XYZ file of C-alpha atoms in Angstrom:
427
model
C 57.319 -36.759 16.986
C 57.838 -34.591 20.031
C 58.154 -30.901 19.359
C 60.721 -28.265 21.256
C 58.759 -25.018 21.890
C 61.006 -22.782 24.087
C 59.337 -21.423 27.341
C 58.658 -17.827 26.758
C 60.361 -15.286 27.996
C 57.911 -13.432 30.773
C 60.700 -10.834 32.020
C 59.773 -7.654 29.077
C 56.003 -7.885 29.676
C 56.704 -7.322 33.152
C 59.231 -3.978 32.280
C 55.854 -2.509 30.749
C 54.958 1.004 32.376
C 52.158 0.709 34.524
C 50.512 3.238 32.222
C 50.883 0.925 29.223
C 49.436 -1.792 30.957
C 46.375 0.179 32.573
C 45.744 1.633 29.079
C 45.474 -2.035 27.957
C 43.387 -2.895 30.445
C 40.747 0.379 29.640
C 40.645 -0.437 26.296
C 39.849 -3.908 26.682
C 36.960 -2.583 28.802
C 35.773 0.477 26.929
C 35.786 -1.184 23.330
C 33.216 -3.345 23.749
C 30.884 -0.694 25.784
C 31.406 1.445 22.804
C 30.156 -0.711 20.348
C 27.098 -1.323 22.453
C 26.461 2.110 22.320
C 27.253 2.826 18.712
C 25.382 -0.250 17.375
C 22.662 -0.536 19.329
C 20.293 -3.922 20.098
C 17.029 -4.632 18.374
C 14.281 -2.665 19.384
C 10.805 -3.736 19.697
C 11.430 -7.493 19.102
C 7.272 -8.198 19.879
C 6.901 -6.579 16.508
C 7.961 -9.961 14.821
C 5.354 -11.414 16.869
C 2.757 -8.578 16.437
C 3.361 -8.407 12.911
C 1.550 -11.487 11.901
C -1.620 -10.945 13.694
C -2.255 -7.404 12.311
C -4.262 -6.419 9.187
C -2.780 -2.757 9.175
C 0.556 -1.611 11.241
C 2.304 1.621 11.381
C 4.778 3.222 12.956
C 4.909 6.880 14.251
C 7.813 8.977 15.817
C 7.576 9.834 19.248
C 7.273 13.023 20.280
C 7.329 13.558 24.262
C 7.034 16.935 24.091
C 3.510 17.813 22.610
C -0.020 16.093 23.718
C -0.266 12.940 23.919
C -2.158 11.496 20.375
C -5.670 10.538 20.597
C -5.582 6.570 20.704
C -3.318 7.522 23.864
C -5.873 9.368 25.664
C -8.490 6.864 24.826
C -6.832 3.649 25.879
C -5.120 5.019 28.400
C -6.825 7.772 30.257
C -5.555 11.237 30.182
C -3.357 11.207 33.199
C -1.894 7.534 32.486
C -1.010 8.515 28.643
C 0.526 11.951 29.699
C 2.794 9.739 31.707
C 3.169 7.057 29.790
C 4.159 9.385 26.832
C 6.269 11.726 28.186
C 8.757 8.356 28.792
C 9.055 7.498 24.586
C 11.577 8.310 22.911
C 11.810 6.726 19.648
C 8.768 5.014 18.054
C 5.490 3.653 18.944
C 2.491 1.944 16.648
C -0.821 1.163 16.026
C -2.380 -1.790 14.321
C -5.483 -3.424 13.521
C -6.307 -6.860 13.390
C -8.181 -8.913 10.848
C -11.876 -7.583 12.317
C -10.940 -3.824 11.973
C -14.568 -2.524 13.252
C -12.676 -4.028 16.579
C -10.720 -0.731 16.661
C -6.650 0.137 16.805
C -4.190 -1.497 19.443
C -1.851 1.076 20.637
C 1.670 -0.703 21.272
C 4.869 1.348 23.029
C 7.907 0.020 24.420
C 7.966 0.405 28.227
C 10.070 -1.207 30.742
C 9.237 -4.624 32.451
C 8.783 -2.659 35.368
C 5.857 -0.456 34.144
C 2.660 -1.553 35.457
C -0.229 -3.043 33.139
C -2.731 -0.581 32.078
C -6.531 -1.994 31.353
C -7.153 -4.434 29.063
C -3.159 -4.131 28.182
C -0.187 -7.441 28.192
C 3.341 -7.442 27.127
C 4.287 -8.751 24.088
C 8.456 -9.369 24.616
C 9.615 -5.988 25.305
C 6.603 -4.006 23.992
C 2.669 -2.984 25.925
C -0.121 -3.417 23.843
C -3.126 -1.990 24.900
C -6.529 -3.537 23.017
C -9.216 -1.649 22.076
C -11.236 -4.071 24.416
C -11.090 -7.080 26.858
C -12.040 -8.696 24.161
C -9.960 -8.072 21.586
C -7.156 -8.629 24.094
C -8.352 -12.241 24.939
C -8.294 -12.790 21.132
C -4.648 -11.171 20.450
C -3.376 -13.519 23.801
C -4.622 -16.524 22.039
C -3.480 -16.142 18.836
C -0.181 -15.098 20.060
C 0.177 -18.574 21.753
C 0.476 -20.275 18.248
C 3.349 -20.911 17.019
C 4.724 -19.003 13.994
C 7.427 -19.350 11.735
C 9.936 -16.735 11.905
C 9.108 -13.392 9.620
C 10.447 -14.137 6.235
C 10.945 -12.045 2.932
C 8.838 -8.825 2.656
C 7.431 -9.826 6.444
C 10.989 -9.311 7.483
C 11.953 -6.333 5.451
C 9.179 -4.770 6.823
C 9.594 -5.316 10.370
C 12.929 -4.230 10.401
C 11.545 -0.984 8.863
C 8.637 -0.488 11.073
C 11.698 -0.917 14.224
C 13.273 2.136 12.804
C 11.075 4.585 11.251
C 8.045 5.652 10.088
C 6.508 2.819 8.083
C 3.115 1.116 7.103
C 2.584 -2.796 6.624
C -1.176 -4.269 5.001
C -2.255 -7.430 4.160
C -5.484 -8.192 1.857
C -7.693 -7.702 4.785
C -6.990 -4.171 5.583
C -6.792 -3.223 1.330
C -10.183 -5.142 1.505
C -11.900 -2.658 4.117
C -10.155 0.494 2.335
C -11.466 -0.289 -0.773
C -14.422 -2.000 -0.772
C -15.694 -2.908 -4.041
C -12.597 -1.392 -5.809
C -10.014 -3.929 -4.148
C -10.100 -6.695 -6.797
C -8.367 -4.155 -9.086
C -5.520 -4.486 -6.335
C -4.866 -8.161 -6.541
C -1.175 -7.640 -7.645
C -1.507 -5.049 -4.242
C -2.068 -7.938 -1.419
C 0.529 -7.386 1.560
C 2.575 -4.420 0.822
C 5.395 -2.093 3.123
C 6.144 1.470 2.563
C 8.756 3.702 3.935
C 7.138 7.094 4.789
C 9.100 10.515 4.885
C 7.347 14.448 4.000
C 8.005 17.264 2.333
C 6.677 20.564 2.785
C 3.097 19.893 3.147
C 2.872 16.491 1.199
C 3.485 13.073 2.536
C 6.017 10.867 0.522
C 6.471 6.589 0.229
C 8.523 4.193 -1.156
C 7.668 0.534 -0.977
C 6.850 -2.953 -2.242
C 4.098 -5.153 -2.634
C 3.576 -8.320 -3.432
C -0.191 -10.656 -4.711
C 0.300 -13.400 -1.963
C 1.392 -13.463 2.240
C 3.499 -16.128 1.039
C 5.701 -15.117 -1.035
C 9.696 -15.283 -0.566
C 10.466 -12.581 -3.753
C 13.848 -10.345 -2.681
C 13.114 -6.449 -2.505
C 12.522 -4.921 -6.410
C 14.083 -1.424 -6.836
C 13.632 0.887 -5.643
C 10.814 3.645 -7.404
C 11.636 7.194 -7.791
C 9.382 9.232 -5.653
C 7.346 11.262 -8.516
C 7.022 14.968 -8.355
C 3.684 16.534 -7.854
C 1.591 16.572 -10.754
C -0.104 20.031 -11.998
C -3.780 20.230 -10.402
C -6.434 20.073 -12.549
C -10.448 20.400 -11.917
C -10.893 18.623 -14.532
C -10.473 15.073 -13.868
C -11.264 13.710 -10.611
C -9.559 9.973 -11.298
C -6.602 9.252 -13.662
C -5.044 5.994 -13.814
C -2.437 4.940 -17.017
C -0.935 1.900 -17.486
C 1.614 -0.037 -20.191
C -0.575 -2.924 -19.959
C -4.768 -3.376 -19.830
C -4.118 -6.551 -17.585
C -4.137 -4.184 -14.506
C -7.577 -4.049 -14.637
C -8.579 -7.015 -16.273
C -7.178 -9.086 -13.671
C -9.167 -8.168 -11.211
C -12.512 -8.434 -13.495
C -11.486 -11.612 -14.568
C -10.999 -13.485 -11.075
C -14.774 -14.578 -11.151
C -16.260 -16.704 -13.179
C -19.295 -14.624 -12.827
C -17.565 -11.199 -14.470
C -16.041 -13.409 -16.995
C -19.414 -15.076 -18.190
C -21.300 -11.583 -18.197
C -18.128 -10.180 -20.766
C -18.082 -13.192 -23.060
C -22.518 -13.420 -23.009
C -23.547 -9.936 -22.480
C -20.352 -8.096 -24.690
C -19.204 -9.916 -26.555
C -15.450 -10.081 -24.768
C -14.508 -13.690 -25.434
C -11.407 -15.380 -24.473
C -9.239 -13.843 -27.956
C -10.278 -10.498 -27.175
C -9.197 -10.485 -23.436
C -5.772 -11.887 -24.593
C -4.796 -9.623 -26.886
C -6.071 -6.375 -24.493
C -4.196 -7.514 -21.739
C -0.896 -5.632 -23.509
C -2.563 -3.185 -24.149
C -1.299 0.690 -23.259
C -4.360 2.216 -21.632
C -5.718 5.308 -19.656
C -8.389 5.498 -17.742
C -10.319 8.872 -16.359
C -13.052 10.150 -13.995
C -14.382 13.432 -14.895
C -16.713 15.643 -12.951
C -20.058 16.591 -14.489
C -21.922 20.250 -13.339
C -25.297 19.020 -14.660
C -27.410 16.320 -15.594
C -28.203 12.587 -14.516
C -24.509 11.909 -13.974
C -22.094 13.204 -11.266
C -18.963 11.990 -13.028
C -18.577 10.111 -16.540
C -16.105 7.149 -17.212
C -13.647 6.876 -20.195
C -11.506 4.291 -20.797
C -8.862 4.744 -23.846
C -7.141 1.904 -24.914
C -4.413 1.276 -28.300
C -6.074 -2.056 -29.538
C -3.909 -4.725 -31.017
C -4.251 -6.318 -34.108
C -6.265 -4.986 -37.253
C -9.068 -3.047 -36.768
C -11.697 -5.189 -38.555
C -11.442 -7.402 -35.265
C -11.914 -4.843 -33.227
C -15.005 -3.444 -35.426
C -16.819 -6.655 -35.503
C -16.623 -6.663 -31.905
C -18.241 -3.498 -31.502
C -20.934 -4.853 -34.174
C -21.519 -7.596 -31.596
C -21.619 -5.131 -28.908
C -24.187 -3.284 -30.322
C -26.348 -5.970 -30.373
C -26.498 -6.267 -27.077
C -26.722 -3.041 -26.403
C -29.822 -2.697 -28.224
C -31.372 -6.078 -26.900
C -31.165 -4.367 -23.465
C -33.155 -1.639 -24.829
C -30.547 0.929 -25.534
C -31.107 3.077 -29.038
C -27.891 4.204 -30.680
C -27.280 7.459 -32.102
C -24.379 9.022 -34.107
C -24.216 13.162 -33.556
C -21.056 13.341 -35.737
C -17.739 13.773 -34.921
C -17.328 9.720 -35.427
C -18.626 9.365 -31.896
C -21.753 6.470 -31.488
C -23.805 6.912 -28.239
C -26.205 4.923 -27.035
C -29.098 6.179 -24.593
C -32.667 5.223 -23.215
C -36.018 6.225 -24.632
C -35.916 9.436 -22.370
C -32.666 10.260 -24.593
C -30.622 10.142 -21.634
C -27.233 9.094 -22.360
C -25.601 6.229 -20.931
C -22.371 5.857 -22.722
C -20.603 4.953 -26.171
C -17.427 4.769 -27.737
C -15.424 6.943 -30.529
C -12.132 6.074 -32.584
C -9.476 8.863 -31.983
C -6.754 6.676 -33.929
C -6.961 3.782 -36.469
C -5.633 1.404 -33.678
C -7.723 4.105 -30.362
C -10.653 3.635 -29.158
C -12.143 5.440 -26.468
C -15.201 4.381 -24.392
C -17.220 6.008 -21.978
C -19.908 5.852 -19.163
C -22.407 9.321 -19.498
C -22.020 11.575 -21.691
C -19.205 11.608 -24.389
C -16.199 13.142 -22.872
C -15.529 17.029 -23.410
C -11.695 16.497 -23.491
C -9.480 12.786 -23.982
C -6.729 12.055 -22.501
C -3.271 11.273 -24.069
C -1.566 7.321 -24.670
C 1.424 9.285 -24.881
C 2.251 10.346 -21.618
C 4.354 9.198 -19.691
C 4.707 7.316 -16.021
C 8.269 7.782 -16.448
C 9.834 3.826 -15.200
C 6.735 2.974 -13.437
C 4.693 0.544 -15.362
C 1.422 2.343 -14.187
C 0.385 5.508 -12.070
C -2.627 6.546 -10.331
C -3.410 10.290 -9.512
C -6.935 11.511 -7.685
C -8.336 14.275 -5.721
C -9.226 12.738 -2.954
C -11.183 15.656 -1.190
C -12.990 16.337 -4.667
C -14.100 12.423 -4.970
C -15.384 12.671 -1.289
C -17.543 15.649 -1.763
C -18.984 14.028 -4.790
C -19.634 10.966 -2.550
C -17.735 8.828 -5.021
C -14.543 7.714 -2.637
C -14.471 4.061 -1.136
C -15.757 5.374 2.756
C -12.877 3.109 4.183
C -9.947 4.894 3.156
C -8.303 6.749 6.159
C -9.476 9.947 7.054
C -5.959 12.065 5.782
C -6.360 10.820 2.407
C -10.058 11.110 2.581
C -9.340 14.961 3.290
C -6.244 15.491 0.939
C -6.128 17.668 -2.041
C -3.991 15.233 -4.654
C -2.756 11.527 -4.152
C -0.169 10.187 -7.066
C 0.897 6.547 -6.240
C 2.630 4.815 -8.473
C 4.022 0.738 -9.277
C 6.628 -1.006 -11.692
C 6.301 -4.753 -11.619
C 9.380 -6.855 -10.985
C 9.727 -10.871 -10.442
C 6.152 -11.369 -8.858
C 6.769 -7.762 -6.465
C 5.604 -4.713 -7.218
C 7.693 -1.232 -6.634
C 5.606 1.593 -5.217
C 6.443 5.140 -4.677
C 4.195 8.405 -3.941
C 3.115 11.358 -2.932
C -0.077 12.538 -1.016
C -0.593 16.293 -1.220
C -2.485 17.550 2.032
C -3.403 20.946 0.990
């Protein structure tokens, strides 16, 4: 079948006003440079690359018009970094990699033109300048591996740490902050938050997730919490729906779990049915005597109490096999001390199904199972300052929350990710 398509008729296109057609012609032209402009391309690409290889990154905003920051100076000289900095406009970063004693790599976009500063390479369309020949030797080679492209929170994260302030960890970095504390932050492993202030307080929203792996979509978002009231009396708070929080973490060795189940009595039953349990756990400050803080922990047991009771009957035993004596001053509370009388703990039933225990003396004041974390399935609140001065904050934290007044961080599990939102009050 042949088809009949007349020719077209040429003659009105060529009655068109020479304006029409040279406003045809701009627009073809100007559209497209418009939407360059408007939408513009990916910035900082390396960071895909970079991202991988870091323990710790975060971005910071550029600000050409003060000092240059300190890494600048240091890695760059003062004359260089003046520069150098005067030329940003948008972001630049730090990170650390997996040996953090190594020290921070400053990173800033610059163009191809820009000459290599010591112990610096480009990384796509980013410098990063090592803290050493060293360490740069050691980033070059592990940047010739190939990686699979960022995926899941890796992604989300990059994206965010392109376009504003941000911070991205893996289990390395939490393991150096930390210190002894970080199994309680299993559920805590790689994590992203979005950073923003207010007034004098610094403000996140963010995920986590337990394992580098993981391919979980983004939970929902966490309301930022307001500031709590600040109180002298409690150094530590943290509450929680569910006792698993910080069982998990004690129960990840076989060692912890063996020393439970032989030394207390906390066999397999017992740690099931606590792991649901509502909880709250405090650090309070002590003026005098052989302790500088005590430890409570108070926890709404499930089940009757007669389990519960013949657990602490088992308990005791122990107790008193290690050469503790037990006493009982009234009040229902039983302590337990050495043959100096100094007092190393005990426990005291507030409610039928309550029961608070404590490391030191017994506790002046209890806290309250009924408050509330609002949606978050747990929340942590410290005075960070107050902990330092009583030499009782992990010496790896960084230095502005080592210095701050009040931190409030809290989580709301979701699908294997963990929502985070918070607040750190700097004076």
């Amino acid at each position: 079948m042949r088809l009949n398509i007349p020719p077209l008729n040429m003659e009105p296109l060529k009655r068109l006003p020479l304006r029409i057609t040279a406003l045809t012609t701009a627009v073809a032209v100007l559209v497209p440079a418009l939407l360059v402009l408007l939408v513009p391309r990916r910035l900082a690409s390396g960071l895909d690359r970079l991202l991988p290889e870091a323990a710790l990154l975060q971005s910071f905003p550029a600000r050409p018009g003060s000092a240059p920051p300190p890494l600048w100076q240091q890695r760059l000289g003062p004359q260089q970094a003046a520069e150098l900095w005067r030329r940003q406009r948008r972001l630049w970063w730090q990170f650390w990699g997996p040996h953090g004693d190594a020290g921070a790599y400053l990173v800033f976009a610059a163009p191809p033109s820009t000459p290599l500063p010591a112990d610096a390479l480009r990384v796509d369309d980013l410098l990063v300048v090592a803290p050493s020949p060293l360490a740069r030797q050691l980033l070059q080679q592990q940047l010739r591996l190939r990686r699979r492209p960022s995926r899941g929170l890796n992604q989300r994260c990059s994206e965010a740490l392109m376009q504003r302030e941000a911070v991205h960890w893996t289990g390395t970095a939490l393991a150096q902050m930390l210190g002894p504390l970080s199994p309680l932050a299993l559920s805590l492993q790689q994590g992203c938050l979005l950073l923003s202030s207010e007034g004098s307080a610094l403000l996140w929203q963010g995920e986590a997730e337990a394992s580098r792996d993981s391919l979980q979509p983004a939970p929902a978002r966490l309301a930022i919490p307001a500031a709590l009231p600040r109180s002298g009396a409690t150094l530590l708070e943290l509450r929680g729906r569910r006792l698993e929080l910080l069982l998990r973490g004690l129960l990840s060795t076989a060692l912890l779990r063996n020393a439970l189940a032989e030394r207390y009595g906390l066999g397999p039953e017992q740690l099931r049915r606590l792991q649901g349990a509502p909880f709250v756990l405090q650090l309070q400050p002590q003026a005098a005597g052989t302790w500088r803080a005590g430890l409570s922990l108070l926890v709404r047991l499930p089940g009757e109490r007669q389990l519960w009771e013949r657990w602490l009957a088992d308990l005791s035993r122990a107790l008193e096999q290690q050469g503790l004596a037990p006493s009982q001053p009234g009040g229902g509370v039983t302590l337990w001390g050495r043959e100096d009388g100094t007092s190393v703990g005990g426990w005291r039933w507030l409610k039928p199904d309550q029961l608070l225990l404590f490391l030191g003396p017994s506790p002046g004041s209890t806290a309250n199972l009924d408050g509330s974390a609002g949606s978050a399935d747990w929340q942590l609140s410290l005075s960070p300052a107050a902990l330092q001065a009583a030499q009782l904050l992990p010496p790896g934290l960084p230095l502005v929350v080592q210095r701050s007044q009040a931190l409030l961080l809290q989580g709301r599990a979701a699908a294997g990710s963990t929502a985070l939102s918070g607040r750190l009050e700097l004076r």
